[in-house]
XYZ file of C-alpha atoms in Angstrom:
655
model
C -102.717 29.172 -30.406
C -103.657 26.528 -32.930
C -102.219 23.151 -32.482
C -99.135 23.299 -34.694
C -99.770 20.768 -37.766
C -97.246 17.703 -37.226
C -97.055 17.574 -33.440
C -98.663 15.159 -31.570
C -98.640 15.573 -27.806
C -97.349 13.273 -25.586
C -96.310 13.502 -21.973
C -93.099 12.326 -22.471
C -90.313 14.869 -22.038
C -86.907 15.278 -24.004
C -84.304 13.372 -22.332
C -81.576 13.607 -24.871
C -78.906 16.639 -25.398
C -78.778 19.805 -27.763
C -78.029 17.797 -31.406
C -78.983 14.966 -30.719
C -82.499 12.772 -31.345
C -85.883 14.985 -31.314
C -87.988 15.324 -28.137
C -90.450 12.278 -28.345
C -93.434 15.187 -28.901
C -91.170 16.786 -31.335
C -91.054 13.521 -33.994
C -92.018 14.846 -37.258
C -94.355 13.299 -39.491
C -94.722 13.436 -42.806
C -97.808 15.597 -44.767
C -99.678 12.801 -45.508
C -99.325 11.655 -42.233
C -100.471 14.970 -40.487
C -103.368 14.365 -38.463
C -105.799 15.993 -35.547
C -105.289 14.835 -32.029
C -107.100 11.644 -31.065
C -108.558 13.825 -27.970
C -109.186 16.607 -26.789
C -106.859 16.494 -24.100
C -104.215 15.532 -26.658
C -105.046 18.609 -28.296
C -104.928 21.021 -24.820
C -101.669 19.155 -24.010
C -100.208 20.452 -27.554
C -101.371 23.938 -27.052
C -99.955 24.009 -23.614
C -96.348 22.804 -24.991
C -96.546 25.182 -27.751
C -97.709 28.010 -25.763
C -95.183 27.133 -23.456
C -92.334 27.054 -26.369
C -93.215 29.958 -27.602
C -93.097 31.718 -24.238
C -89.569 30.371 -24.098
C -88.385 31.405 -26.968
C -89.798 35.019 -26.288
C -87.917 35.204 -23.251
C -84.645 34.465 -24.986
C -85.568 37.117 -27.337
C -86.804 39.687 -25.364
C -85.651 38.609 -21.496
C -87.752 38.407 -18.616
C -89.391 40.139 -15.433
C -88.862 43.629 -15.003
C -85.961 44.444 -16.911
C -87.944 43.066 -19.698
C -91.083 45.067 -18.939
C -88.612 48.406 -18.527
C -87.054 47.643 -22.254
C -89.805 46.577 -23.978
C -92.976 46.256 -22.387
C -94.150 49.864 -22.485
C -93.558 50.062 -26.200
C -94.667 46.823 -27.004
C -98.057 48.508 -25.581
C -97.939 51.505 -26.981
C -97.981 50.637 -30.388
C -100.936 48.138 -29.783
C -103.051 51.297 -29.560
C -105.655 51.851 -32.103
C -103.729 55.333 -33.223
C -100.876 53.252 -34.934
C -103.012 51.425 -37.548
C -102.834 51.906 -40.789
C -104.844 55.100 -42.097
C -106.036 55.556 -45.252
C -105.965 58.368 -47.906
C -103.709 60.428 -45.381
C -101.778 63.138 -47.726
C -98.296 62.821 -47.634
C -98.632 66.201 -45.189
C -100.661 64.266 -43.090
C -98.054 61.628 -42.861
C -95.514 63.755 -41.750
C -97.702 65.522 -39.396
C -98.223 62.085 -37.848
C -95.029 61.289 -37.006
C -94.645 64.023 -34.995
C -98.224 63.652 -33.130
C -96.725 59.814 -32.547
C -93.735 61.222 -31.287
C -95.597 63.519 -28.325
C -97.439 60.149 -27.654
C -94.412 58.407 -27.114
C -93.149 61.605 -24.658
C -95.962 61.337 -22.828
C -95.147 57.971 -21.938
C -92.166 58.455 -20.673
C -91.609 59.636 -16.594
C -87.668 60.422 -17.287
C -86.522 61.779 -20.872
C -83.024 62.409 -19.900
C -83.285 58.829 -18.674
C -84.056 57.789 -22.223
C -81.979 59.708 -23.829
C -79.145 57.944 -22.080
C -80.396 54.303 -22.197
C -79.088 52.793 -25.348
C -81.179 49.592 -24.338
C -84.143 51.385 -24.051
C -83.799 53.962 -27.154
C -83.294 50.525 -28.956
C -86.333 48.950 -28.142
C -88.163 51.868 -28.964
C -86.586 51.881 -32.622
C -87.410 47.803 -32.616
C -91.175 47.980 -31.601
C -92.210 51.563 -33.441
C -90.555 50.349 -36.725
C -92.907 47.546 -36.949
C -95.969 49.800 -37.353
C -97.413 51.689 -40.702
C -95.776 54.688 -40.711
C -93.444 53.822 -38.200
C -90.162 54.769 -39.940
C -91.677 58.085 -39.514
C -91.578 57.565 -36.096
C -88.272 55.883 -35.494
C -86.645 58.699 -37.646
C -87.605 61.586 -35.614
C -87.388 59.723 -32.191
C -83.310 58.854 -32.738
C -83.008 62.373 -33.878
C -84.545 64.429 -31.117
C -83.718 61.689 -28.439
C -80.690 60.401 -29.319
C -78.873 63.055 -31.551
C -80.334 66.101 -30.615
C -81.048 65.731 -26.462
C -78.267 62.891 -25.982
C -75.354 65.437 -27.839
C -76.468 68.108 -25.208
C -76.292 65.384 -22.058
C -73.228 64.235 -23.894
C -71.105 67.235 -23.198
C -70.737 69.951 -20.538
C -73.775 71.150 -18.914
C -74.333 74.815 -18.776
C -76.764 76.648 -16.344
C -77.543 78.892 -19.395
C -79.419 75.962 -21.296
C -82.989 74.808 -20.359
C -83.354 71.354 -21.141
C -86.990 71.730 -20.056
C -88.155 72.790 -23.181
C -86.923 69.804 -25.469
C -87.824 67.260 -22.750
C -91.156 68.202 -22.433
C -91.218 68.922 -26.099
C -92.239 72.484 -26.368
C -89.086 72.657 -28.992
C -88.544 69.551 -30.930
C -84.812 68.880 -31.389
C -82.818 68.297 -34.537
C -79.454 67.531 -35.344
C -77.673 68.953 -38.476
C -74.084 67.335 -39.589
C -74.023 65.894 -43.493
C -74.085 68.575 -45.947
C -75.093 68.544 -49.731
C -71.140 68.047 -50.573
C -70.413 66.239 -47.808
C -71.569 62.778 -46.773
C -68.972 60.569 -45.274
C -66.327 62.654 -45.574
C -68.098 65.093 -42.896
C -64.563 66.061 -41.204
C -64.806 68.097 -44.085
C -67.502 70.138 -43.745
C -67.677 73.668 -44.709
C -70.175 75.327 -42.505
C -68.519 77.585 -40.072
C -69.300 79.136 -36.729
C -66.948 82.057 -36.414
C -66.098 83.596 -32.763
C -67.136 87.196 -32.305
C -64.816 88.551 -29.831
C -66.710 91.983 -29.457
C -69.879 89.685 -28.488
C -68.512 86.649 -27.105
C -70.658 84.891 -29.072
C -70.351 83.091 -32.470
C -71.616 83.712 -36.296
C -72.713 80.382 -37.685
C -72.638 81.101 -42.045
C -73.079 78.261 -45.072
C -70.498 79.688 -47.075
C -72.157 78.060 -50.202
C -74.646 75.961 -51.651
C -72.844 72.896 -51.179
C -72.069 73.705 -47.462
C -76.306 73.188 -46.943
C -76.818 70.743 -44.125
C -78.866 67.766 -46.066
C -82.129 66.201 -44.886
C -82.961 66.597 -41.679
C -86.054 67.833 -40.419
C -86.150 71.399 -40.081
C -89.348 72.585 -41.322
C -91.833 74.178 -39.117
C -93.942 71.010 -39.303
C -94.374 69.449 -35.438
C -93.886 72.944 -33.915
C -90.741 75.096 -33.068
C -87.265 73.662 -33.550
C -83.723 74.127 -32.168
C -81.097 72.068 -34.004
C -77.576 70.800 -32.925
C -75.345 72.036 -35.736
C -72.056 70.645 -36.440
C -70.148 73.592 -37.730
C -65.699 74.204 -38.119
C -65.213 76.608 -35.135
C -62.919 79.795 -36.475
C -61.072 81.792 -34.046
C -59.065 84.694 -35.265
C -58.892 82.882 -38.977
C -57.880 79.770 -37.350
C -59.799 76.588 -37.658
C -59.882 74.760 -34.659
C -62.109 71.529 -36.176
C -65.618 71.097 -36.413
C -67.725 71.279 -32.882
C -71.170 71.111 -32.340
C -73.453 74.618 -31.366
C -77.071 74.415 -30.179
C -79.061 76.817 -32.469
C -82.753 77.760 -32.469
C -84.437 77.458 -36.164
C -88.082 78.587 -35.450
C -90.499 79.769 -32.889
C -94.455 79.606 -32.950
C -94.071 82.338 -35.918
C -92.041 80.775 -38.398
C -88.307 80.449 -39.343
C -86.071 82.665 -37.190
C -84.197 85.046 -39.373
C -81.252 83.898 -41.322
C -82.710 80.360 -41.432
C -83.006 78.979 -44.614
C -85.198 75.854 -45.374
C -85.897 73.992 -48.413
C -88.373 71.147 -48.109
C -87.067 67.757 -50.149
C -89.599 65.870 -51.977
C -91.577 63.150 -49.988
C -89.773 60.035 -49.153
C -91.814 56.762 -48.734
C -91.610 54.381 -45.993
C -90.341 57.536 -43.495
C -93.056 60.055 -43.496
C -90.243 63.231 -42.194
C -90.587 66.771 -43.431
C -86.341 66.425 -44.540
C -85.293 69.268 -45.489
C -82.213 71.714 -47.406
C -81.105 74.165 -44.515
C -79.117 77.323 -44.686
C -77.541 79.638 -42.277
C -77.073 83.649 -43.595
C -75.004 85.199 -40.690
C -77.084 83.685 -37.479
C -75.402 84.930 -33.996
C -75.377 82.775 -31.670
C -74.416 82.861 -27.795
C -71.195 81.942 -26.187
C -73.216 79.367 -24.657
C -74.705 77.629 -28.182
C -71.149 75.871 -28.592
C -71.019 72.290 -26.847
C -68.057 71.806 -25.061
C -66.133 68.750 -23.164
C -62.917 66.872 -23.172
C -62.062 67.075 -26.786
C -62.543 70.835 -26.471
C -63.276 73.751 -24.625
C -62.851 77.497 -25.330
C -61.472 79.820 -22.755
C -62.317 83.276 -21.723
C -58.990 84.064 -23.715
C -60.363 82.384 -26.913
C -57.817 80.068 -26.741
C -59.137 76.298 -27.100
C -57.890 73.371 -24.929
C -58.272 69.933 -25.683
C -57.510 66.228 -24.749
C -57.026 65.777 -28.364
C -54.338 67.405 -30.832
C -55.943 66.213 -33.956
C -59.107 68.018 -35.483
C -60.641 64.670 -36.970
C -60.945 63.195 -32.820
C -62.159 66.342 -32.112
C -65.029 66.015 -34.434
C -65.578 62.004 -33.822
C -65.488 62.586 -30.199
C -68.287 65.667 -30.649
C -70.339 63.171 -32.900
C -70.057 59.982 -30.463
C -73.684 59.784 -30.560
C -73.854 57.844 -33.867
C -72.774 54.749 -32.130
C -75.915 54.684 -30.483
C -77.761 56.018 -33.515
C -76.217 52.560 -35.378
C -77.734 50.814 -32.251
C -81.403 52.035 -32.708
C -81.031 51.935 -36.634
C -80.348 48.068 -35.909
C -83.157 47.729 -33.718
C -85.602 49.430 -35.759
C -84.236 46.690 -38.454
C -84.464 43.678 -36.443
C -88.136 44.954 -35.512
C -89.454 45.105 -38.707
C -87.758 41.917 -40.314
C -89.458 39.738 -37.278
C -92.568 41.222 -37.741
C -92.437 40.441 -41.660
C -91.915 37.053 -40.920
C -94.198 37.004 -38.587
C -96.678 38.509 -41.526
C -95.668 35.739 -43.639
C -95.906 33.269 -42.046
C -99.498 33.558 -40.853
C -100.362 34.470 -44.527
C -99.075 31.439 -45.774
C -101.330 29.524 -43.217
C -104.317 31.157 -44.055
C -103.740 30.872 -47.630
C -104.938 27.908 -49.644
C -103.928 26.563 -53.118
C -104.654 23.614 -55.080
C -103.639 19.923 -53.754
C -102.069 17.113 -55.374
C -106.314 15.664 -55.669
C -108.959 16.806 -57.358
C -111.052 19.443 -54.898
C -107.898 19.316 -52.237
C -106.954 22.596 -50.491
C -103.975 22.951 -49.104
C -101.877 26.077 -47.064
C -99.211 27.454 -49.587
C -97.069 26.908 -46.841
C -96.878 23.200 -47.303
C -94.853 24.070 -50.141
C -91.226 23.184 -49.447
C -90.605 25.982 -52.000
C -92.185 28.513 -50.104
C -91.880 27.617 -46.609
C -87.786 27.096 -46.924
C -87.046 30.500 -47.838
C -89.599 31.603 -45.098
C -87.465 29.357 -42.469
C -84.336 30.564 -43.555
C -85.767 34.081 -42.860
C -86.874 33.094 -39.862
C -83.633 31.697 -38.565
C -81.895 35.010 -40.181
C -84.411 36.888 -38.037
C -83.445 35.200 -34.706
C -79.783 35.405 -35.315
C -79.763 39.013 -35.941
C -81.991 39.119 -32.823
C -79.146 37.663 -30.693
C -76.537 39.622 -32.189
C -78.389 42.709 -31.597
C -78.625 41.701 -27.820
C -74.997 40.612 -27.812
C -73.921 44.139 -29.172
C -75.833 46.387 -27.153
C -74.526 44.461 -23.810
C -71.221 44.844 -24.752
C -71.168 48.252 -25.901
C -73.153 48.880 -22.064
C -70.362 47.253 -20.527
C -67.110 49.191 -22.919
C -64.881 50.862 -21.199
C -62.082 53.840 -22.153
C -59.725 51.001 -22.859
C -61.837 49.126 -25.378
C -64.070 51.804 -26.675
C -62.660 51.471 -30.129
C -63.188 47.824 -30.168
C -66.770 48.630 -29.043
C -67.645 50.958 -31.545
C -66.258 48.858 -34.367
C -68.391 45.938 -33.660
C -71.753 48.100 -33.182
C -70.938 49.113 -36.580
C -70.135 45.916 -37.791
C -73.385 44.269 -36.666
C -75.089 47.436 -37.970
C -74.483 46.784 -41.229
C -74.733 43.284 -40.926
C -78.536 43.236 -39.588
C -80.129 46.029 -42.169
C -78.364 44.253 -45.331
C -80.203 40.892 -43.887
C -83.099 43.240 -42.985
C -83.638 44.501 -46.303
C -83.344 40.857 -47.810
C -86.081 39.425 -45.692
C -88.253 42.350 -46.303
C -87.962 41.721 -50.078
C -88.695 37.938 -49.535
C -91.469 38.247 -47.313
C -93.042 40.672 -49.191
C -92.729 38.507 -52.571
C -94.045 35.222 -50.986
C -97.431 37.501 -49.700
C -97.566 38.182 -53.295
C -99.101 41.138 -54.952
C -101.451 41.562 -52.215
C -97.968 42.106 -50.154
C -97.855 45.438 -51.933
C -100.496 47.491 -50.080
C -99.727 49.402 -47.444
C -102.309 48.341 -45.372
C -100.469 44.891 -45.329
C -97.157 46.795 -43.660
C -94.610 44.878 -45.820
C -94.688 46.992 -48.463
C -93.494 49.919 -45.457
C -91.004 48.015 -44.407
C -88.696 47.771 -47.535
C -88.226 51.442 -48.239
C -87.570 52.296 -44.286
C -84.825 49.539 -44.229
C -82.880 51.028 -47.061
C -82.832 54.286 -44.743
C -81.123 52.211 -41.668
C -78.287 51.139 -43.982
C -77.515 54.822 -45.118
C -78.184 56.172 -41.984
C -75.507 57.051 -39.438
C -72.843 55.955 -41.353
C -73.109 53.800 -45.068
C -72.854 49.918 -44.334
C -70.115 49.828 -47.223
C -68.216 52.869 -45.558
C -68.062 51.314 -41.925
C -68.029 48.189 -43.018
C -64.156 49.095 -45.414
C -63.282 50.899 -42.270
C -63.939 48.246 -39.698
C -61.791 45.918 -42.600
C -58.769 48.052 -42.503
C -59.130 48.332 -38.826
C -59.077 44.188 -38.284
C -56.194 43.875 -40.620
C -53.576 46.313 -39.309
C -55.083 46.220 -35.844
C -54.379 43.274 -32.772
C -54.752 39.954 -34.344
C -56.994 37.636 -32.765
C -56.365 34.256 -31.548
C -57.148 31.264 -34.415
C -60.265 28.859 -33.373
C -59.290 26.717 -31.138
C -61.853 24.116 -31.828
C -60.600 24.093 -35.760
C -59.610 20.418 -36.621
C -56.135 20.269 -37.488
C -56.594 17.582 -40.607
C -60.281 16.854 -42.280
C -62.659 14.917 -40.335
C -63.088 11.208 -41.815
C -65.949 10.881 -44.573
C -69.300 10.183 -43.030
C -68.377 11.116 -39.697
C -71.370 13.441 -38.149
C -70.002 16.315 -37.685
C -72.077 18.067 -39.368
C -74.874 18.535 -36.569
C -72.790 20.022 -34.221
C -72.735 23.355 -33.715
C -69.524 23.852 -32.298
C -67.597 22.600 -35.196
C -70.196 24.505 -37.942
C -68.828 27.555 -35.806
C -65.158 26.911 -36.351
C -65.920 26.138 -39.988
C -66.853 29.802 -40.232
C -63.990 30.999 -38.598
C -61.949 29.454 -40.470
C -63.802 31.000 -43.471
C -62.973 34.313 -41.922
C -59.228 33.514 -41.606
C -59.232 32.406 -45.263
C -60.336 35.690 -46.491
C -58.272 37.470 -43.696
C -55.148 35.644 -45.270
C -55.719 36.557 -48.556
C -56.692 40.328 -47.947
C -52.874 40.730 -45.831
C -51.588 38.726 -48.794
C -52.917 41.734 -51.443
C -51.109 44.225 -49.151
C -47.821 42.672 -48.753
C -47.498 41.424 -52.494
C -48.529 45.119 -53.943
C -46.171 47.737 -51.226
C -44.919 49.698 -54.334
C -48.396 50.336 -55.398
C -49.958 53.941 -54.182
C -52.543 53.307 -51.218
C -55.374 53.230 -52.925
C -53.884 50.977 -55.794
C -53.005 48.594 -52.776
C -56.191 48.740 -50.707
C -58.199 48.282 -54.170
C -56.474 44.968 -54.404
C -56.939 43.951 -50.997
C -60.303 45.322 -50.480
C -62.988 42.474 -51.560
C -60.984 39.817 -49.458
C -61.170 42.531 -46.950
C -64.611 42.915 -47.129
C -65.312 38.973 -47.213
C -63.311 38.873 -43.970
C -65.948 41.605 -42.383
C -68.874 39.409 -43.640
C -67.674 36.544 -42.055
C -66.615 38.136 -38.742
C -70.389 39.454 -38.203
C -72.045 36.070 -39.154
C -69.385 34.559 -36.767
C -70.725 36.916 -34.028
C -74.371 36.291 -34.740
C -73.485 32.751 -34.856
C -71.782 33.004 -31.442
C -74.846 35.048 -30.039
C -77.181 32.178 -31.544
C -75.122 29.365 -29.986
C -75.383 31.119 -26.512
C -78.984 31.676 -26.965
C -79.511 27.968 -27.802
C -77.270 26.901 -24.411
C -79.611 29.301 -22.308
C -82.993 27.948 -23.095
C -84.373 25.554 -20.573
C -87.444 24.321 -22.506
C -86.379 21.170 -24.061
C -88.620 21.738 -26.501
C -87.674 25.458 -27.333
C -84.014 24.122 -27.269
C -84.327 21.744 -29.647
C -85.703 23.793 -32.445
C -83.300 26.422 -31.656
C -80.708 24.001 -32.139
C -82.278 22.878 -35.549
C -82.812 26.442 -36.459
C -78.761 27.865 -35.392
C -77.505 25.028 -37.977
C -79.882 26.223 -40.323
C -78.514 29.258 -40.162
C -75.036 28.267 -40.074
C -75.714 25.939 -43.142
C -77.072 29.204 -44.527
C -73.931 31.197 -43.992
C -71.323 28.539 -45.053
C -72.645 27.919 -48.214
C -70.562 30.365 -50.170
C -66.926 29.219 -48.223
C -67.227 25.600 -48.878
C -65.207 25.384 -51.824
C -62.573 27.210 -49.551
C -63.139 24.951 -46.908
C -62.986 21.661 -49.017
C -59.720 23.344 -50.870
C -58.137 24.055 -47.532
C -59.374 20.689 -45.956
C -61.245 21.877 -43.843
C -64.229 19.692 -45.128
C -64.323 16.492 -47.035
C -66.011 15.911 -50.285
C -68.285 14.076 -48.328
C -69.220 16.995 -46.309
C -70.097 18.982 -48.959
C -72.318 16.476 -50.719
C -74.092 15.892 -47.895
C -74.981 20.127 -46.981
C -77.980 20.332 -49.090
C -79.456 16.901 -47.700
C -79.242 17.902 -44.043
C -80.439 21.384 -45.129
C -83.204 19.274 -46.423
C -83.614 17.111 -43.487
C -83.778 20.696 -41.439
C -86.811 22.335 -43.192
C -88.450 18.922 -42.731
C -87.894 19.454 -39.111
C -89.103 23.146 -38.299
C -91.533 23.137 -41.204
C -94.248 21.914 -38.561
C -93.404 24.521 -36.159
C -93.001 28.078 -38.171
C -96.004 29.040 -35.938
C -94.597 28.456 -32.884
C -91.320 29.881 -34.252
C -93.082 33.134 -34.764
C -95.236 33.236 -31.984
C -91.912 33.648 -30.052
C -91.800 37.347 -31.749
C -94.279 38.446 -29.458
C -96.180 40.363 -32.101
C -99.218 42.315 -30.096
C -102.252 40.615 -31.242
C -103.564 44.494 -31.527
C -100.788 45.014 -34.642
C -101.806 41.607 -35.769
C -105.606 42.516 -36.128
C -104.766 45.427 -38.133
C -102.956 44.081 -40.903
C -105.197 41.649 -43.163
C -102.766 39.143 -44.339
C -101.543 38.351 -40.753
C -105.147 36.914 -39.600
C -106.743 35.648 -43.081
C -109.302 38.804 -43.698
C -106.404 40.655 -45.897
C -107.593 37.940 -48.066
C -111.260 38.851 -49.094
C -110.426 42.255 -50.698
C -113.602 43.480 -50.902
C -113.867 43.522 -46.935
C -111.057 45.863 -46.668
C -110.172 49.383 -47.723
C -106.829 49.495 -49.441
C -107.298 52.686 -50.682
C -104.517 54.867 -49.681
C -101.878 52.593 -49.421
């Protein structure tokens, strides 16, 4: 690893607490005073310190030991293979076929496929690493559908000896999941596809009643081999609507589509090469075991449905419970793509030189605040996203029946916040790399369109935040932050370097927006429900935004506390401070008006942010080394190693 600019290595180690002065070997030099280490020994010491710090950052991001290897190691090694490099001149059809080839490669590396389908951390990690490679959006899409939505749904319901899951675990058949319809997206509880119980055969007749009830977007073509689907359809028993259930439905075999199955391919979508289709069923007969049953609904021999839920809506939501793990997978993909985008852009900024202040001088574009300031903010956010994703996964793994609703809400809130942050990071990093960032071989242009898909997949972000906002407003009240000051701090008191104080300010901002939303609901009781919510929803969504940022801050603060290496601890503290200042920026007016900030604090905020950027700029490379991006991956991205600057040496055709 190259020596970080501006770091002079010394044997002295930090003895100060986090938030105090930096360790001696992290003193920041001005640009004019940057110099090479005086001796080879000093250079070796600096390299060793940088390596140790990057390793500590990676430990905090990915864990350590056997668990890190189990969850992340296998996927990191997999995407390092040459088959995951960019291939120029591949047609859309060839890119779609490649997504399935890669899916089978993934399957060949897994000893326990059913174990993968039931392990949210392992599934999310697969998406986290697969998303960074060229065409990885396609692999993420088909993997999420096959392992989570399809196989996971089968495993979550009652087993049936008449179902042979081995054909799905060995990928003799690919699984897909058909829920959304052309006329029903986020209101999927109103689906119109029907599965009518046939008393004579004991099975069901699956039917699409009109074009608007066609299943929208799933990968149902014959590309990739024979396929089966789990289809969400309205169960009709003697004409009575029992609600929406899932039905295992064969779609195709080696000869093509099965009778009664109609598939129309949709236009190619960049960023995720998958065979998206419209799918209809014309009186397709299914056996009795096609119905996936569990506590939410079982159909007896007498054709009487028994259910733990009286509500058809609750039956449906229970049957599609796998969408929560799907949200974790979408978040993981967005987190992985964001880290890769930042890593590529920072490396490019080190290699790309521009004119300096003196005639004939050339300096890296990373030397400019206008360039590195934006990338450091993206770096801080990428760390926060990762820590939030880890904590949300951990909470989901520990959830019980009693707190499941809250755990599902936190997963949904995190998914929306993470994928929206990823969109901003992908755009920023591509822009920082200029026109060369537009070429597919440099990966950055591939991230944005796939991230757009994660924003919509497994529940549209705005809709799931709206649902969370209503639940947070109308549900049990959270305790107010106990660390908040009762009065404005004295002017000049250096609370702005205290992470707990900054975190408390963010909690106060959330409380302010929550109060506004509640007031709007209370003052407009005479209006209809839609009108009341319209007047409260803007404040309610700001509340959820602050809630998500607060949870990310809590996860970040916990990571700072876990840091053992003093250099890593110091850098994380500064990075977390920068993240919190960015999150507080939009709320300073409210915080000042409510006496949670002083006027002096507000005046000093931009100065502190600039000071943080001064401290962090020399260590950008170390911070992104913590992302542990495989060298084999970076070698295939010209921008990441300086080679991409010479277009003559690289084939950009077909990108």
